[in-house]
Every structure is written in structure tokens, then in C-alpha cells.
Amino acid sequence: MTDHLSPLDIAFLAMEGNANPLHLGAVATFAPSTPVHPARIAAVLCERAQEIPGLRRRARTSLLGGARWVEDPGFAPEDHVFTHHVRGRDRFAALVSHLMAQPLDLARPPWELHVVTGLAGGRFAVVAKLHHSLCDGMKAVGLGLRLFDASRLSVPDAPAPVSRPVLPSLRGIRDTLDIASSVLMNTRPPTLNSPVLTASTRPRRVVMSRLDLADVHRIRRAHGGTVNDVLLALVTGALRHWLSAHGSAGPSSVVRALIPVNQRSRSGGGSGNQISGFLVSLPVGLPDPVDRLRDVRSQMESAKAAGPDRGAGALPLLADRVPPLVHRLAAPVMGRCAPLLFDTLVTSVPLPSVPLSLDGAALCEMYPVAPVAPGHAVGIALSVYRSSVHVCLNTNQSWMSDAQWLDGVLRREIAALQDTRELVGLPR
């Protein structure tokens, strides 16, 4: 079985680097009802991975810059599944950080699963890594769900590849030029002095925080907008605290964030990446958390009204219209130009709300891990699973590594937004 990579898939493949590996990640924790045996969990994962066609293939490139997915004749799931044992939250976080910093081997199917035992309360975790050339966030969820126990959730079959016309239409050329023009108009000077822009470094720190979804809904009901608007405002508040420690949060300060938008449901198929995005200026200079939320909400409403097919945030769509050979030649350079357009990535990964389990152990937490673009200090990922919100920072900044700091900042932001309910006549 073969399947050609799209130009955007090839771009992610070509931008891979030792200091900036471009894989998506996830950290899932489980609560077993009986003592867990890591070898058994690993065997279950191997058995299920063997049955997923997309996990048995690797990318084969051509002289003209194209690439296709081909069956790996030497594929053995055991080569991709590993076991670890740690004690304590700090050592677990250090292991996750180390794993996420290591590039995947692109000469074989680009994914890994790590079973981690020894967590508090007898829990265990699965740390997943899938290269961005293999999937976008929504497809990664679809692949991951096939590893869980059978449930009420229906997992659709992989869609058939979408055929692409050899020659673009006049409308397609016009749209491409519009996007390219908007991207160029939104680029910034390369000499910005901001803590969120930094030299790429290999050591990484993954910081995770869990919030109560009910608190987020109370804020949304009080101030309007969506759950994602509230989460973006909370992230903005956390970044403000971080920048203030650097003396870099002036009244007009903003952090420009790329917010990916999945196009898969709109396009109706395809096996590769299908994403666009919005560019949002997170107002880290505003001291009032309510003002920050209103600003974020206004920008998101304007971006949604314009649609994800327009503007500089549609950079992934532009990349998907560029010939593969151009990506092969230019992607390593273009990847380092990300700071000219945005300061960080903030992605929200949709998860099903039904109970999930692995070998009978209930899923408790699911933290998505975003890649860190070249020149960026942090990538931010969010997910909502049942009654909880999971926030994850993937950063190369040592002093952002304190999970207690992140917990404390996010909870202070929630408390501040909830305290303002009096002002709008809502009961406390």
C-alpha cells in the first residue's frame, strides 16, 4: 500500500532538526484496578499497533522532492514500544521532557510509545510520539483511539487519499497569492527582543497542569465567548506572569500566537495534514484579566468571521500549495523564519467525552504536547477530557520548568475571573 505525502506533510518532514524535532506528543495517565505489569501493557500496545496500517509505514522520498508512505518490510511494533519505571512526579516530568526532546528515527515508521510505571497511586502512563508528517492533531487522536479498549466510541476508517489536480485553477492561484500577500504583510523584523523568542536548544522541559472544566464553564457563562476563548485568556495570563518576571510585559505588549484550525471535517477526507490557522495577538500587556479575555474573544470572533482560509494564519494552507521540491530545498531555512510571523503555537486538541481505558485501566489524564518551532521558547497545547482541562507547556527555558508555578498562575487567573462575577450580577 502506498500513499503520497502532501506538500505540507513534506514540509514537516524537511523541517525536522535535532534541536527542533517536529513530532506531536501526548502524555496519558491511567488508573488500573489491579497491580500493573508493564510488559503486559507493552504487549497490548504492540498487538494493537500492528493492526493500524498507518503505523506500519515509513516515508520514502524521490529525487524530485516528493515522498510517499510505504510499508516497512522490517516493521516490528516491539521496536517502537518501550517501558520505564520512575518514582516521583519530578522524575516522571524529567523523563517526559527527555523523551520529547529526542527526534524520531525517520528511516522507519515515525512513532514511539513509552509505558511508564511507578506513578503515585499505582497509576501508569503512556507517552506517545508521532511525527507531524504522519498526522495532524485530529488524525493523531484517531490513531491513538485505536490503541484503547473497545468502547462506545466509533473510530472511522482511514480516509482515502484525496487526488490533487496537476494544474491549479485560476481561483486557486488567486487564493494562493492572497494568502502569500497576507503572510508577507504580517512578517516582522527579525531583531525583536522577547523572551518568547530564543535560540533553539535540545534540552526540553514539559510542564503539565490540570484544571477543573467546571471553573472554565463558570467563567464562560459570566463573560461570554467559548471554552477556547477562556483557555486562551488563561494562557495569556500565564504568559503575562512569565514575561513580567523578565520585565517584558509593558502596557502594549502582545505575544502573537498561531492557533491551528483543523480543516479535516471541511474537506471531507485525506490522510495527511489538513490544517490552517488564526493569528491572534495575546494581550499580555493588559493588567486586568477580564480585559484580556474580552480582547481574546473579540480577536477570535473576528478571525472566525473571516474564516481560516484567509490571512497570515493560513500559512499551512499556503505551504500545502507549494511544490514538494521547493519544500525540500527551502523548508529548513523557512522553518527558522517562524519568529518573523508568530511567537508561539497554542493548539487545542479535541478529545471524545466518553470513558476510555487501556487493558481495563481507566484513562485519567490526557496532555497533548505541541512541538516547539525553531526560534521559539515554548509550544502550548490544551485538551478537554470529561471534567478536566489539561494544559501542557513544551519549553526550552529552564526557569519555566516549575509545574507548581504553572498550577499557581493558572489558578490565580481562574480565581480573578470568577471574582468579577459580582460585577455582572451573577451569584458567587
Tab-separated table of C-alpha atoms in Angstrom:
chain	number	residue	atom	x	y	z
A	1	MET	CA	0.000	0.000	0.000
A	2	THR	CA	1.349	3.472	-0.901
A	3	ASP	CA	0.100	6.955	-0.177
A	4	HIS	CA	1.754	10.158	-1.375
A	5	LEU	CA	2.635	12.787	1.211
A	6	SER	CA	1.112	16.202	0.626
A	7	PRO	CA	3.410	19.223	0.233
A	8	LEU	CA	2.592	20.214	3.825
A	9	ASP	CA	3.495	16.723	5.072
A	10	ILE	CA	6.807	17.009	3.222
A	11	ALA	CA	7.399	20.425	4.740
A	12	PHE	CA	7.146	18.942	8.244
A	13	LEU	CA	9.480	16.150	7.183
A	14	ALA	CA	12.016	18.580	5.710
A	15	MET	CA	11.977	20.944	8.714
A	16	GLU	CA	12.932	18.172	11.147
A	17	GLY	CA	16.103	19.008	13.092
A	18	ASN	CA	17.987	17.725	16.119
A	19	ALA	CA	17.288	20.882	18.103
A	20	ASN	CA	13.675	21.160	16.915
A	21	PRO	CA	12.103	17.733	16.406
A	22	LEU	CA	8.692	18.049	14.756
A	23	HIS	CA	6.668	15.330	16.415
A	24	LEU	CA	3.336	15.605	18.174
A	25	GLY	CA	3.173	14.137	21.640
A	26	ALA	CA	0.738	13.029	24.309
A	27	VAL	CA	1.023	12.002	27.943
A	28	ALA	CA	-1.849	9.773	29.086
A	29	THR	CA	-2.193	8.513	32.660
A	30	PHE	CA	-4.282	5.517	33.695
A	31	ALA	CA	-5.668	4.124	36.967
A	32	PRO	CA	-5.615	0.300	36.949
A	33	SER	CA	-7.806	-1.641	39.364
A	34	THR	CA	-5.078	-4.257	39.900
A	35	PRO	CA	-1.265	-4.021	40.012
A	36	VAL	CA	0.044	-3.149	36.589
A	37	HIS	CA	2.559	-5.265	34.676
A	38	PRO	CA	4.437	-3.048	32.213
A	39	ALA	CA	5.307	-5.934	29.906
A	40	ARG	CA	1.617	-6.746	29.521
A	41	ILE	CA	0.712	-3.128	28.715
A	42	ALA	CA	3.530	-3.019	26.169
A	43	ALA	CA	2.312	-6.270	24.605
A	44	VAL	CA	-1.250	-4.930	24.314
A	45	LEU	CA	0.031	-1.774	22.623
A	46	CYS	CA	2.196	-3.794	20.227
A	47	GLU	CA	-0.714	-6.032	19.273
A	48	ARG	CA	-2.994	-3.074	18.546
A	49	ALA	CA	-0.319	-1.031	16.754
A	50	GLN	CA	0.289	-3.976	14.437
A	51	GLU	CA	-3.299	-3.667	13.197
A	52	ILE	CA	-3.067	0.055	12.324
A	53	PRO	CA	-1.834	0.450	8.719
A	54	GLY	CA	-0.543	3.997	9.216
A	55	LEU	CA	1.834	2.838	11.959
A	56	ARG	CA	3.464	0.215	9.722
A	57	ARG	CA	4.697	2.681	7.095
A	58	ARG	CA	7.688	4.944	6.639
A	59	ALA	CA	8.331	7.825	4.267
A	60	ARG	CA	10.292	7.175	1.058
A	61	THR	CA	11.491	10.272	-0.780
A	62	SER	CA	12.080	10.730	-4.507
A	63	LEU	CA	14.721	12.666	-6.439
A	64	LEU	CA	12.114	15.250	-7.472
A	65	GLY	CA	11.312	16.119	-3.862
A	66	GLY	CA	8.130	14.088	-3.478
A	67	ALA	CA	7.568	11.357	-0.921
A	68	ARG	CA	5.170	8.528	-0.263
A	69	TRP	CA	4.309	6.242	2.600
A	70	VAL	CA	5.424	2.662	2.015
A	71	GLU	CA	5.113	-0.498	4.062
A	72	ASP	CA	8.260	-1.055	6.130
A	73	PRO	CA	9.282	-4.666	5.392
A	74	GLY	CA	11.168	-4.885	8.667
A	75	PHE	CA	8.404	-3.402	10.787
A	76	ALA	CA	8.117	-4.848	14.286
A	77	PRO	CA	5.954	-2.960	16.808
A	78	GLU	CA	8.293	-4.058	19.587
A	79	ASP	CA	10.916	-1.713	18.135
A	80	HIS	CA	8.633	1.258	18.852
A	81	VAL	CA	7.272	0.411	22.327
A	82	PHE	CA	9.434	0.851	25.432
A	83	THR	CA	8.993	0.501	29.200
A	84	HIS	CA	10.315	2.706	32.012
A	85	HIS	CA	9.956	2.838	35.794
A	86	VAL	CA	10.254	6.071	37.777
A	87	ARG	CA	9.485	7.279	41.275
A	88	GLY	CA	8.038	10.691	41.977
A	89	ARG	CA	6.403	13.466	39.969
A	90	ASP	CA	9.679	15.287	39.300
A	91	ARG	CA	11.386	12.226	37.831
A	92	PHE	CA	8.356	11.467	35.713
A	93	ALA	CA	8.347	15.041	34.362
A	94	ALA	CA	12.088	14.787	33.675
A	95	LEU	CA	11.586	11.534	31.749
A	96	VAL	CA	8.754	13.010	29.665
A	97	SER	CA	10.899	16.064	28.920
A	98	HIS	CA	13.819	13.881	27.847
A	99	LEU	CA	11.656	11.704	25.599
A	100	MET	CA	10.026	14.667	23.889
A	101	ALA	CA	13.418	16.220	23.130
A	102	GLN	CA	14.653	13.150	21.240
A	103	PRO	CA	13.996	13.150	17.456
A	104	LEU	CA	12.245	10.165	15.923
A	105	ASP	CA	14.078	7.889	13.501
A	106	LEU	CA	12.656	8.890	10.111
A	107	ALA	CA	14.219	5.848	8.434
A	108	ARG	CA	11.451	3.742	9.953
A	109	PRO	CA	7.777	4.341	10.857
A	110	PRO	CA	7.988	7.655	12.791
A	111	TRP	CA	6.304	6.931	16.105
A	112	GLU	CA	7.068	5.667	19.609
A	113	LEU	CA	5.099	4.623	22.686
A	114	HIS	CA	6.632	4.624	26.166
A	115	VAL	CA	4.962	2.826	29.070
A	116	VAL	CA	5.909	4.432	32.398
A	117	THR	CA	5.140	2.743	35.717
A	118	GLY	CA	5.804	3.779	39.299
A	119	LEU	CA	3.453	6.767	39.402
A	120	ALA	CA	1.591	7.736	42.572
A	121	GLY	CA	-1.426	5.628	43.484
A	122	GLY	CA	-0.293	2.688	41.363
A	123	ARG	CA	-1.020	4.570	38.140
A	124	PHE	CA	0.910	4.228	34.909
A	125	ALA	CA	1.354	6.464	31.875
A	126	VAL	CA	1.786	6.088	28.138
A	127	VAL	CA	3.905	8.735	26.440
A	128	ALA	CA	3.220	8.870	22.695
A	129	LYS	CA	5.240	10.493	19.898
A	130	LEU	CA	4.028	10.724	16.272
A	131	HIS	CA	5.817	12.750	13.631
A	132	HIS	CA	3.896	15.728	12.248
A	133	SER	CA	4.437	14.456	8.697
A	134	LEU	CA	2.340	11.428	9.643
A	135	CYS	CA	-0.649	13.269	11.078
A	136	ASP	CA	-2.182	16.486	12.304
A	137	GLY	CA	-3.784	16.751	15.731
A	138	MET	CA	-7.165	15.323	14.780
A	139	LYS	CA	-5.692	12.373	12.908
A	140	ALA	CA	-3.329	11.739	15.827
A	141	VAL	CA	-6.392	11.424	18.072
A	142	GLY	CA	-7.932	8.979	15.605
A	143	LEU	CA	-4.782	6.842	15.548
A	144	GLY	CA	-4.490	6.944	19.324
A	145	LEU	CA	-8.098	5.869	19.887
A	146	ARG	CA	-7.361	2.613	18.073
A	147	LEU	CA	-4.927	1.737	20.843
A	148	PHE	CA	-7.584	1.965	23.558
A	149	ASP	CA	-10.002	-0.761	24.600
A	150	ALA	CA	-13.163	-1.148	22.537
A	151	SER	CA	-15.723	1.384	23.720
A	152	ARG	CA	-18.918	3.123	22.690
A	153	LEU	CA	-16.804	5.370	20.523
A	154	SER	CA	-16.882	4.636	16.811
A	155	VAL	CA	-13.469	5.128	15.184
A	156	PRO	CA	-13.824	5.819	11.447
A	157	ASP	CA	-11.658	4.064	8.909
A	158	ALA	CA	-8.751	5.991	7.464
A	159	PRO	CA	-9.970	8.176	4.594
A	160	ALA	CA	-8.884	7.536	1.044
A	161	PRO	CA	-6.170	9.848	-0.306
A	162	VAL	CA	-7.514	12.965	-1.986
A	163	SER	CA	-6.474	13.366	-5.596
A	164	ARG	CA	-4.934	16.708	-6.492
A	165	PRO	CA	-5.208	18.390	-9.865
A	166	VAL	CA	-1.953	18.645	-11.786
A	167	LEU	CA	-2.585	22.303	-12.698
A	168	PRO	CA	-4.111	24.766	-10.220
A	169	SER	CA	-7.273	26.633	-11.180
A	170	LEU	CA	-7.292	30.386	-11.684
A	171	ARG	CA	-9.217	30.738	-8.431
A	172	GLY	CA	-6.640	28.566	-6.689
A	173	ILE	CA	-3.829	30.759	-7.997
A	174	ARG	CA	-5.655	33.901	-6.843
A	175	ASP	CA	-6.288	32.450	-3.381
A	176	THR	CA	-2.651	31.414	-3.077
A	177	LEU	CA	-1.458	34.884	-3.994
A	178	ASP	CA	-3.884	36.424	-1.477
A	179	ILE	CA	-2.559	34.220	1.315
A	180	ALA	CA	1.060	34.823	0.319
A	181	SER	CA	0.474	38.583	0.281
A	182	SER	CA	-1.122	38.500	3.734
A	183	VAL	CA	1.720	36.388	5.127
A	184	LEU	CA	4.330	38.807	3.808
A	185	MET	CA	2.433	41.825	5.147
A	186	ASN	CA	2.337	40.289	8.631
A	187	THR	CA	6.029	39.423	8.909
A	188	ARG	CA	8.040	41.392	11.457
A	189	PRO	CA	11.660	42.500	11.847
A	190	PRO	CA	13.994	39.651	12.902
A	191	THR	CA	15.577	41.606	15.771
A	192	LEU	CA	12.693	41.532	18.262
A	193	ASN	CA	13.974	41.218	21.828
A	194	SER	CA	11.429	38.976	23.502
A	195	PRO	CA	11.814	36.096	25.981
A	196	VAL	CA	9.364	34.057	23.887
A	197	LEU	CA	11.869	34.127	21.022
A	198	THR	CA	15.149	32.350	21.701
A	199	ALA	CA	17.865	30.231	20.162
A	200	SER	CA	16.855	26.619	19.594
A	201	THR	CA	18.222	24.244	22.196
A	202	ARG	CA	17.873	20.496	22.585
A	203	PRO	CA	17.088	20.227	26.341
A	204	ARG	CA	13.351	20.475	26.858
A	205	ARG	CA	11.028	20.722	29.816
A	206	VAL	CA	7.448	19.556	29.609
A	207	VAL	CA	5.232	21.160	32.255
A	208	MET	CA	1.682	19.921	32.846
A	209	SER	CA	-1.255	21.354	34.789
A	210	ARG	CA	-4.787	20.058	35.301
A	211	LEU	CA	-7.763	22.387	35.746
A	212	ASP	CA	-11.437	21.872	36.593
A	213	LEU	CA	-13.614	22.260	33.494
A	214	ALA	CA	-16.498	23.466	35.681
A	215	ASP	CA	-14.452	26.555	36.606
A	216	VAL	CA	-13.901	27.317	32.917
A	217	HIS	CA	-17.618	26.976	32.177
A	218	ARG	CA	-18.494	29.340	35.041
A	219	ILE	CA	-16.173	31.964	33.573
A	220	ARG	CA	-17.611	31.430	30.096
A	221	ARG	CA	-21.172	31.897	31.349
A	222	ALA	CA	-20.159	35.070	33.181
A	223	HIS	CA	-18.225	36.731	30.376
A	224	GLY	CA	-19.439	35.090	27.179
A	225	GLY	CA	-17.394	33.518	24.406
A	226	THR	CA	-16.329	29.912	24.143
A	227	VAL	CA	-14.357	27.492	26.280
A	228	ASN	CA	-11.397	28.001	23.941
A	229	ASP	CA	-11.631	31.781	24.423
A	230	VAL	CA	-11.381	31.316	28.192
A	231	LEU	CA	-8.466	28.901	27.847
A	232	LEU	CA	-6.616	31.327	25.570
A	233	ALA	CA	-7.180	34.083	28.146
A	234	LEU	CA	-5.787	31.837	30.913
A	235	VAL	CA	-2.725	31.083	28.773
A	236	THR	CA	-2.344	34.812	28.125
A	237	GLY	CA	-2.368	35.447	31.869
A	238	ALA	CA	0.288	32.768	32.446
A	239	LEU	CA	2.487	34.277	29.730
A	240	ARG	CA	1.994	37.722	31.274
A	241	HIS	CA	3.292	36.467	34.636
A	242	TRP	CA	6.259	34.864	32.899
A	243	LEU	CA	7.107	37.967	30.864
A	244	SER	CA	6.671	40.240	33.894
A	245	ALA	CA	9.475	38.347	35.598
A	246	HIS	CA	11.637	39.384	32.633
A	247	GLY	CA	10.424	42.969	32.783
A	248	SER	CA	8.944	42.402	29.317
A	249	ALA	CA	5.222	42.937	29.844
A	250	GLY	CA	4.649	46.594	29.030
A	251	PRO	CA	1.142	48.050	28.523
A	252	SER	CA	1.244	47.447	24.765
A	253	SER	CA	2.982	44.072	24.846
A	254	VAL	CA	1.474	41.206	22.866
A	255	VAL	CA	2.502	37.646	22.115
A	256	ARG	CA	1.470	36.653	18.616
A	257	ALA	CA	0.125	33.099	18.667
A	258	LEU	CA	-0.618	30.745	15.802
A	259	ILE	CA	-3.856	28.915	16.599
A	260	PRO	CA	-4.165	25.832	14.338
A	261	VAL	CA	-7.577	25.145	12.821
A	262	ASN	CA	-8.342	21.646	11.597
A	263	GLN	CA	-9.804	21.514	8.097
A	264	ARG	CA	-10.467	17.781	8.049
A	265	SER	CA	-14.242	17.944	8.535
A	266	ARG	CA	-14.490	20.712	5.953
A	267	SER	CA	-12.524	18.875	3.273
A	268	GLY	CA	-14.127	15.516	3.880
A	269	GLY	CA	-11.136	13.227	3.692
A	270	GLY	CA	-7.463	12.872	3.063
A	271	SER	CA	-4.822	11.104	5.071
A	272	GLY	CA	-2.236	13.827	5.615
A	273	ASN	CA	-2.170	17.127	7.458
A	274	GLN	CA	-5.227	19.286	6.813
A	275	ILE	CA	-4.813	22.401	8.892
A	276	SER	CA	-4.992	26.151	8.637
A	277	GLY	CA	-4.777	28.665	11.438
A	278	PHE	CA	-5.569	32.008	13.003
A	279	LEU	CA	-3.018	34.572	14.155
A	280	VAL	CA	-4.059	36.105	17.485
A	281	SER	CA	-2.160	38.784	19.402
A	282	LEU	CA	-2.410	37.641	23.013
A	283	PRO	CA	-2.685	40.891	25.067
A	284	VAL	CA	-0.090	40.118	27.762
A	285	GLY	CA	0.299	43.846	28.464
A	286	LEU	CA	-3.242	44.263	29.811
A	287	PRO	CA	-3.238	44.039	33.629
A	288	ASP	CA	-6.960	43.214	34.010
A	289	PRO	CA	-7.792	39.522	33.312
A	290	VAL	CA	-11.312	40.483	32.187
A	291	ASP	CA	-9.894	42.918	29.637
A	292	ARG	CA	-7.576	40.173	28.395
A	293	LEU	CA	-10.497	37.787	27.971
A	294	ARG	CA	-12.577	40.391	26.116
A	295	ASP	CA	-9.659	41.165	23.806
A	296	VAL	CA	-9.010	37.493	23.039
A	297	ARG	CA	-12.712	36.840	22.484
A	298	SER	CA	-13.004	39.795	20.080
A	299	GLN	CA	-10.000	38.668	18.048
A	300	MET	CA	-11.216	35.076	17.835
A	301	GLU	CA	-14.690	36.181	16.728
A	302	SER	CA	-13.170	38.362	14.002
A	303	ALA	CA	-10.863	35.549	12.873
A	304	LYS	CA	-13.724	33.067	12.699
A	305	ALA	CA	-15.862	35.526	10.757
A	306	ALA	CA	-13.078	35.932	8.178
A	307	GLY	CA	-12.541	32.163	8.075
A	308	PRO	CA	-9.366	30.052	8.286
A	309	ASP	CA	-8.766	30.245	4.526
A	310	ARG	CA	-7.630	33.875	4.621
A	311	GLY	CA	-4.957	35.873	6.336
A	312	ALA	CA	-1.444	35.181	7.560
A	313	GLY	CA	-2.716	32.446	9.864
A	314	ALA	CA	-3.457	30.359	6.775
A	315	LEU	CA	0.280	29.760	6.362
A	316	PRO	CA	-0.223	25.950	6.438
A	317	LEU	CA	-2.633	26.265	3.502
A	318	LEU	CA	-0.023	28.255	1.614
A	319	ALA	CA	2.592	25.618	2.375
A	320	ASP	CA	0.296	22.929	1.023
A	321	ARG	CA	0.180	24.692	-2.369
A	322	VAL	CA	3.944	24.839	-2.831
A	323	PRO	CA	5.558	22.036	-4.897
A	324	PRO	CA	7.302	19.331	-2.829
A	325	LEU	CA	10.721	20.048	-4.347
A	326	VAL	CA	10.531	23.646	-3.092
A	327	HIS	CA	9.891	22.345	0.428
A	328	ARG	CA	12.867	20.027	0.151
A	329	LEU	CA	15.126	22.931	-0.758
A	330	ALA	CA	13.631	25.740	1.297
A	331	ALA	CA	11.866	24.202	4.317
A	332	PRO	CA	14.967	24.001	6.568
A	333	VAL	CA	15.521	27.737	6.033
A	334	MET	CA	11.840	28.696	6.181
A	335	GLY	CA	11.389	26.780	9.424
A	336	ARG	CA	13.887	29.108	11.097
A	337	CYS	CA	11.807	32.071	9.909
A	338	ALA	CA	8.798	31.187	12.115
A	339	PRO	CA	9.636	34.032	14.582
A	340	LEU	CA	9.075	36.520	11.762
A	341	LEU	CA	5.387	35.592	11.769
A	342	PHE	CA	4.448	34.363	15.246
A	343	ASP	CA	5.882	33.942	18.756
A	344	THR	CA	4.345	30.693	19.892
A	345	LEU	CA	1.934	27.936	18.957
A	346	VAL	CA	-1.232	27.409	21.015
A	347	THR	CA	-3.149	24.342	19.914
A	348	SER	CA	-6.314	22.783	21.291
A	349	VAL	CA	-6.704	19.045	20.703
A	350	PRO	CA	-10.287	17.712	20.607
A	351	LEU	CA	-10.898	14.542	22.617
A	352	PRO	CA	-14.035	12.421	22.885
A	353	SER	CA	-16.008	12.755	26.120
A	354	VAL	CA	-16.712	9.038	26.584
A	355	PRO	CA	-14.819	6.972	29.179
A	356	LEU	CA	-11.681	5.402	27.697
A	357	SER	CA	-9.447	2.649	29.033
A	358	LEU	CA	-6.330	0.633	28.207
A	359	ASP	CA	-6.263	-3.020	29.224
A	360	GLY	CA	-9.091	-2.240	31.630
A	361	ALA	CA	-7.328	0.730	33.276
A	362	ALA	CA	-9.376	3.932	33.122
A	363	LEU	CA	-7.905	6.952	31.350
A	364	CYS	CA	-7.464	9.772	33.903
A	365	GLU	CA	-5.498	12.493	32.122
A	366	MET	CA	-4.521	13.274	28.539
A	367	TYR	CA	-1.946	16.009	27.988
A	368	PRO	CA	-1.147	16.856	24.359
A	369	VAL	CA	2.417	18.042	23.731
A	370	ALA	CA	2.986	20.611	20.973
A	371	PRO	CA	6.279	20.881	19.075
A	372	VAL	CA	8.478	23.933	19.599
A	373	ALA	CA	9.180	25.807	16.376
A	374	PRO	CA	12.743	26.959	15.629
A	375	GLY	CA	13.473	30.214	17.407
A	376	HIS	CA	10.580	29.826	19.850
A	377	ALA	CA	10.801	29.344	23.604
A	378	VAL	CA	7.560	27.443	24.140
A	379	GLY	CA	4.779	25.490	22.439
A	380	ILE	CA	1.435	25.271	24.244
A	381	ALA	CA	-1.189	22.537	23.938
A	382	LEU	CA	-4.613	22.194	25.575
A	383	SER	CA	-7.173	19.410	25.772
A	384	VAL	CA	-10.518	18.875	27.459
A	385	TYR	CA	-11.313	15.351	28.625
A	386	ARG	CA	-14.541	14.819	30.513
A	387	SER	CA	-14.426	17.058	33.633
A	388	SER	CA	-10.841	18.307	33.267
A	389	VAL	CA	-8.747	20.681	31.190
A	390	HIS	CA	-5.150	19.637	30.558
A	391	VAL	CA	-2.570	22.349	29.888
A	392	CYS	CA	0.920	21.468	28.678
A	393	LEU	CA	3.944	23.692	28.022
A	394	ASN	CA	6.820	22.298	25.971
A	395	THR	CA	9.671	24.721	26.571
A	396	ASN	CA	13.427	25.109	26.338
A	397	GLN	CA	13.516	27.657	29.147
A	398	SER	CA	14.834	26.198	32.413
A	399	TRP	CA	13.025	28.635	34.678
A	400	MET	CA	9.643	27.791	33.115
A	401	SER	CA	10.035	24.206	34.302
A	402	ASP	CA	8.275	24.524	37.644
A	403	ALA	CA	4.910	22.755	37.494
A	404	GLN	CA	3.879	24.361	40.785
A	405	TRP	CA	4.454	27.783	39.216
A	406	LEU	CA	2.158	26.925	36.295
A	407	ASP	CA	-0.510	25.466	38.606
A	408	GLY	CA	-0.416	28.547	40.812
A	409	VAL	CA	-0.571	31.077	37.969
A	410	LEU	CA	-3.460	29.364	36.188
A	411	ARG	CA	-5.462	29.047	39.386
A	412	ARG	CA	-4.899	32.709	40.225
A	413	GLU	CA	-6.160	33.631	36.762
A	414	ILE	CA	-9.279	31.484	37.256
A	415	ALA	CA	-9.920	32.999	40.683
A	416	ALA	CA	-9.566	36.536	39.321
A	417	LEU	CA	-12.047	35.887	36.500
A	418	GLN	CA	-14.511	34.214	38.848
A	419	ASP	CA	-14.311	37.070	41.369
A	420	THR	CA	-15.548	39.502	38.730
A	421	ARG	CA	-18.920	37.742	38.506
A	422	GLU	CA	-20.216	40.161	41.131
A	423	LEU	CA	-19.758	42.976	38.648
A	424	VAL	CA	-22.136	41.402	36.167
A	425	GLY	CA	-24.786	40.489	38.742
A	426	LEU	CA	-24.116	36.767	38.906
A	427	PRO	CA	-24.182	34.802	42.148
A	428	ARG	CA	-20.799	33.815	43.587
